[in-house]
C-alpha positions as YAML, in Angstrom:
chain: A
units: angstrom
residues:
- id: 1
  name: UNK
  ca: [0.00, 0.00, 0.00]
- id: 2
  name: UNK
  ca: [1.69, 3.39, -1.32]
- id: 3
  name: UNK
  ca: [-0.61, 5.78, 0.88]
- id: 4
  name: UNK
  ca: [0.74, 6.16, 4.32]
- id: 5
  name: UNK
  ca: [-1.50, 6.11, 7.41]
- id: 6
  name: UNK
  ca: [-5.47, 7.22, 7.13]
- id: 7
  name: UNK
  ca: [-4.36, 10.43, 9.51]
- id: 8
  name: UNK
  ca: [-1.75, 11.36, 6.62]
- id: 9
  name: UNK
  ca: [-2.98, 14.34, 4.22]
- id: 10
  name: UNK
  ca: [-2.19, 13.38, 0.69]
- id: 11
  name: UNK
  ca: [-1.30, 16.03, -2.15]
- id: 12
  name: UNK
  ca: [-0.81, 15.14, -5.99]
- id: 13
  name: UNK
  ca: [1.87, 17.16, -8.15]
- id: 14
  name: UNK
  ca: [1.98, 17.78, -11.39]
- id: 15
  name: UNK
  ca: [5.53, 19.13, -13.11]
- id: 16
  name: UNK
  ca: [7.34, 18.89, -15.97]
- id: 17
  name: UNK
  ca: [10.87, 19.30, -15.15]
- id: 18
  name: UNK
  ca: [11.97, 22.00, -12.84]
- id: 19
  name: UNK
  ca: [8.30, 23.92, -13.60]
- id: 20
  name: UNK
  ca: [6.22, 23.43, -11.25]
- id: 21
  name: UNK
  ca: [8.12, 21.66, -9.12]
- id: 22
  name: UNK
  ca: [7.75, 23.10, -5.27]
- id: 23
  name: UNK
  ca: [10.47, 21.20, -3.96]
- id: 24
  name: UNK
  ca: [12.95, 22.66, -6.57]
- id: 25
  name: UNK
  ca: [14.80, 25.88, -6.25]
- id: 26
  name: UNK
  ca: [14.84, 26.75, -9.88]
- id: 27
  name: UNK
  ca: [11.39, 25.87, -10.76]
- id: 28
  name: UNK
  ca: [8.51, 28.45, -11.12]
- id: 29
  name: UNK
  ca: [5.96, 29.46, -8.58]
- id: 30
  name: UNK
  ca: [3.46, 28.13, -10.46]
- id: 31
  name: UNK
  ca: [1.12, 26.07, -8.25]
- id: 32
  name: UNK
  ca: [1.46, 22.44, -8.82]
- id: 33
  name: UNK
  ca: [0.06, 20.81, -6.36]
- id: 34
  name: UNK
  ca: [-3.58, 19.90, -5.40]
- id: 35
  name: UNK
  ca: [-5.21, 21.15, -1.80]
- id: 36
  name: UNK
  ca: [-3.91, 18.53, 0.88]
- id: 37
  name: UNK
  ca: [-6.91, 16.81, 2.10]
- id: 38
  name: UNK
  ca: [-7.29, 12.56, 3.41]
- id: 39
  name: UNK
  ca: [-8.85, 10.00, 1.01]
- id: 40
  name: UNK
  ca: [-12.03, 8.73, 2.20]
- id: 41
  name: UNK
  ca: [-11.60, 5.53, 3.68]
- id: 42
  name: UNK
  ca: [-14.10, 2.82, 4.96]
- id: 43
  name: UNK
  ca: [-11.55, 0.80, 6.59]
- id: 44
  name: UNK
  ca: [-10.10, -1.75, 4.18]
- id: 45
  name: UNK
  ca: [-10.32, 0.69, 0.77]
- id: 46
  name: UNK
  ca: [-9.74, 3.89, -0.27]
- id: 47
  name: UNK
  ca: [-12.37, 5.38, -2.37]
- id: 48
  name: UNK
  ca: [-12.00, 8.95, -3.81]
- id: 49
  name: UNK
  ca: [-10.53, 12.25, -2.61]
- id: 50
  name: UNK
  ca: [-13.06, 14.43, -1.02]
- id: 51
  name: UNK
  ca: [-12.13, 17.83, -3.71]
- id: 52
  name: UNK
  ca: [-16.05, 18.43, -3.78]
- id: 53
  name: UNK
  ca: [-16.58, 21.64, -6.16]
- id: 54
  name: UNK
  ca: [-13.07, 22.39, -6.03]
- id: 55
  name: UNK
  ca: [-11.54, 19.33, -8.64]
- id: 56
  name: UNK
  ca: [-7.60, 20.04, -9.54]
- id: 57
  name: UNK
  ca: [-7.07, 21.21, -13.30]
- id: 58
  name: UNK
  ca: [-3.98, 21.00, -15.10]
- id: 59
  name: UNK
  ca: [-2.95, 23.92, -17.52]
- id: 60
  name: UNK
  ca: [-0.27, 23.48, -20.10]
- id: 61
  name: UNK
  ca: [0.68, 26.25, -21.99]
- id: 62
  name: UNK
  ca: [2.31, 25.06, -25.63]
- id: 63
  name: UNK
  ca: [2.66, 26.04, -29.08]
- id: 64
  name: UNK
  ca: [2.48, 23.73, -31.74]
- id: 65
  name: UNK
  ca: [3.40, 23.39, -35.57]
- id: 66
  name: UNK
  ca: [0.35, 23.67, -37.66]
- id: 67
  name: UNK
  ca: [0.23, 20.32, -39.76]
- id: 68
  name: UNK
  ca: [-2.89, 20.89, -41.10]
- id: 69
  name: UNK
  ca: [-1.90, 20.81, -44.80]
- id: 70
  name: UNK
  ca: [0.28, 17.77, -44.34]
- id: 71
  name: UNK
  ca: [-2.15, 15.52, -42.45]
- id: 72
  name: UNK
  ca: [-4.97, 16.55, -45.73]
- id: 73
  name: UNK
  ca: [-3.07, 15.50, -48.02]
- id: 74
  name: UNK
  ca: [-1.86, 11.94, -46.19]
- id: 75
  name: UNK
  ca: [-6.12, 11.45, -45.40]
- id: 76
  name: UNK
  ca: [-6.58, 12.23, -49.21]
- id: 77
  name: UNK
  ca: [-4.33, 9.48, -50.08]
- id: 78
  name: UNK
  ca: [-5.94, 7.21, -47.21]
- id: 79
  name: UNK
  ca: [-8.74, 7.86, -48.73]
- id: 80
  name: UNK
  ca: [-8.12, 7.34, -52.14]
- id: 81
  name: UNK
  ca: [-5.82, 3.64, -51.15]
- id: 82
  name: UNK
  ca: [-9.52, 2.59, -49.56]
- id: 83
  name: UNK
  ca: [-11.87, 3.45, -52.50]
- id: 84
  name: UNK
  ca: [-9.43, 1.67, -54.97]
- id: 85
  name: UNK
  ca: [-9.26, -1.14, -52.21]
- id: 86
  name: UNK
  ca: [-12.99, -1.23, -52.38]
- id: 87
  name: UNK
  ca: [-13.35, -1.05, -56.06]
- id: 88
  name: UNK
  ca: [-10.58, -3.66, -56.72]
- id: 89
  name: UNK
  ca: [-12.71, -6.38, -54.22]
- id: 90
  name: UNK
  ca: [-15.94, -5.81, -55.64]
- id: 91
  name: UNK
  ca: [-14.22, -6.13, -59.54]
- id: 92
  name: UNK
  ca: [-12.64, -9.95, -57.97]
- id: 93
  name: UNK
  ca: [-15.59, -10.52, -56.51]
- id: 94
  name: UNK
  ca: [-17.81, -9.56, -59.71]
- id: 95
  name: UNK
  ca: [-15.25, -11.73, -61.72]
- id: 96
  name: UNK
  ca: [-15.95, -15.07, -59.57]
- id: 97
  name: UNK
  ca: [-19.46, -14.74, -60.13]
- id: 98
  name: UNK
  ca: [-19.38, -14.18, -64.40]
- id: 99
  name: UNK
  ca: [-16.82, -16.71, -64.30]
- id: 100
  name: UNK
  ca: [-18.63, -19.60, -62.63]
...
């Protein structure tokens, strides 16, 4: 069992790298970290984490490369290898039955 003792707040981090990171002296001041609070526990399981109205989010902030014209044209040629997939079995399959 990873959780310590039921009397034991528990907090969940989230960080990537130094950002974030409370315990590290370069990283930001970002909060990181949910609200310490115990898991609700019936005695032999833990069940949940009492947050209520007040769930943790995670934010990243990121750019990214647009793609967009290179990820058309590879689903146009997706595409297009399907249809003449399609085409080509119903032509075999077209061919069996003239042939018999």
């Amino acid at each position: 069992n990873m959780v310590g003792e039921k009397e034991n707040q528990v907090e969940f981090e989230v960080s990537i790298g130094d950002y974030g990171n409370k315990f590290s002296p370069h990283g930001s001041t970002a909060p990181s970290t949910t609200q310490p609070c115990n898991a609700v526990y019936d005695g032999t399981k833990y069940h949940f984490m009492p947050w209520s109205r007040t769930k943790p989010t995670v934010i990243l902030h990121s750019e990214w490369e647009d793609i967009e014209y290179r990820a058309e044209c590879l689903n146009t040629l997706i595409w297009m290898r399907d249809f003449m997939q399609d085409r080509i079995d119903e032509y075999i399959t077209l061919e069996k039955a003239f042939a018999e």
